[in-house]
Amino acid sequence: MPQGNAAHEATHRVHHLADGRRAIFFADGSGSVPEEVHDTRALDPRGEPGELRYDRLSGDWVAVAAHRQSRTYLPPKDQCPLCPSVDGRLSEIPAEDFDVVVFENRFPSLGPALGKIPEHAAEQVPLPAYGRCEVVVFTPDHAGSFASLNDERARTVVQAWAQRTEELSAMEGIAQVFPFENRGQDIGVTLHHPHGQIYAYPYLTPTARKMADQAVKHLESTGRTLMGDILEFEQAEGTRMVVQGEHFSVFVPYAARWPLEAHLVPHRHVPDFAALTEEEKDELAIMYRDLLRRFDALYDTPTPYIAAWHQAPLAARERAASRLHLQLTSPRRAEVKLKFLAGSEAAMGAFINDIPAEATAARLREVTL
């Protein structure tokens, strides 16, 4: 069982669920992981991967996962699959208590098979949807969110992201690893329990490709990293800055697409969670947790959001130019109003934002935590 500094690095242990899926238990620095777990459910054998279809018109890969139609949708608390297994009720987590657990998704968009796919496909013939999809459960408590975690638990989640990023990145055919969280019914969550996900793609996604291409062009033309230059500009200009720490800063991007949007960026050029130092992980856990609290404090009810952790692609050229960063976005444009992606945004990818970035930054700065 890997073990580091007990005050900072969570221990972890791998167990297996009834159908063979892996479940990795992570412990807070002051806690411990179970030595044994027993999943006694009678689960069906794991199915084959879905399909990847290549869209020749756009050059994008599209996953087809018909088996996900039967996945659990907003169950009541006593049927939540992410709560501990107690009082005879069996869940996805075969333990009466835990700190943080990461397990392979029972209804994956990608995987569980691994393999390589070509960058392009000339014929309309589907390929297996290789890759890996995992669920990250932040807490055994059914209520709350990442924003309600204490310092130690938030740090354990960051350590879990780092460990999973390192392991998934080493798997056959993986091109990028993407931790993320969908929070709130307005975003489309299917489970209320505080959790996130990790997708390990066998291809570079469209957004990652666009950002990587921009980053590579900038590095090759200037010798500097694009995110480094953006961060320096925002720190010097100041009007869109929200918080500056020792290792990370938060700002609202100049060309923000969403009514609520903030980027959390490391000061050092690092590709992913696995490359962070222990001190950087310590600060990141608290700054990210507190940024979510700022989003929630803007209104009387919790703010729906998507937390997208952009990590560098694994290909060497793109990896050298790309920096880890968080893009936190919410469609909430007022207390009871949401921004919906309609014609210009959904069809053309041309965003129109009703709220200037400087106004959003000022509101986030003024929040009292």
Short mmCIF file of C-alpha atoms in Angstrom, two decimals, residues 11 17 22 56 69-70 88 92 109-110 135 153 173 213 220 228 261 271 308-309 321 346:
data_model
loop_
_atom_site.label_atom_id
_atom_site.label_comp_id
_atom_site.label_asym_id
_atom_site.label_seq_id
_atom_site.Cartn_x
_atom_site.Cartn_y
_atom_site.Cartn_z
CA THR A 11 -2.85 6.28 1.58
CA LEU A 17 -16.35 -5.10 -6.93
CA ARG A 22 -11.60 -1.82 -9.48
CA ARG A 56 -15.72 13.17 -41.29
CA GLN A 69 -29.79 4.48 -21.13
CA SER A 70 -30.37 2.12 -18.18
CA GLY A 88 -28.33 -4.58 4.56
CA GLU A 92 -21.41 0.52 -5.32
CA SER A 109 -18.98 5.93 -22.02
CA LEU A 110 -15.48 4.57 -22.70
CA VAL A 135 -16.33 7.86 -10.49
CA ARG A 153 -10.84 15.74 2.93
CA GLY A 173 -3.86 4.08 -25.96
CA ASP A 213 -2.82 23.91 -30.93
CA GLU A 220 7.06 27.83 -30.94
CA GLY A 228 2.08 31.62 -18.36
CA GLU A 261 -16.62 31.56 -15.17
CA PRO A 271 1.17 19.43 -17.07
CA ALA A 308 -13.32 21.02 -15.83
CA TRP A 309 -9.70 20.18 -14.98
CA ALA A 321 3.19 23.64 -24.24
CA ALA A 346 -24.95 25.27 -29.81
#
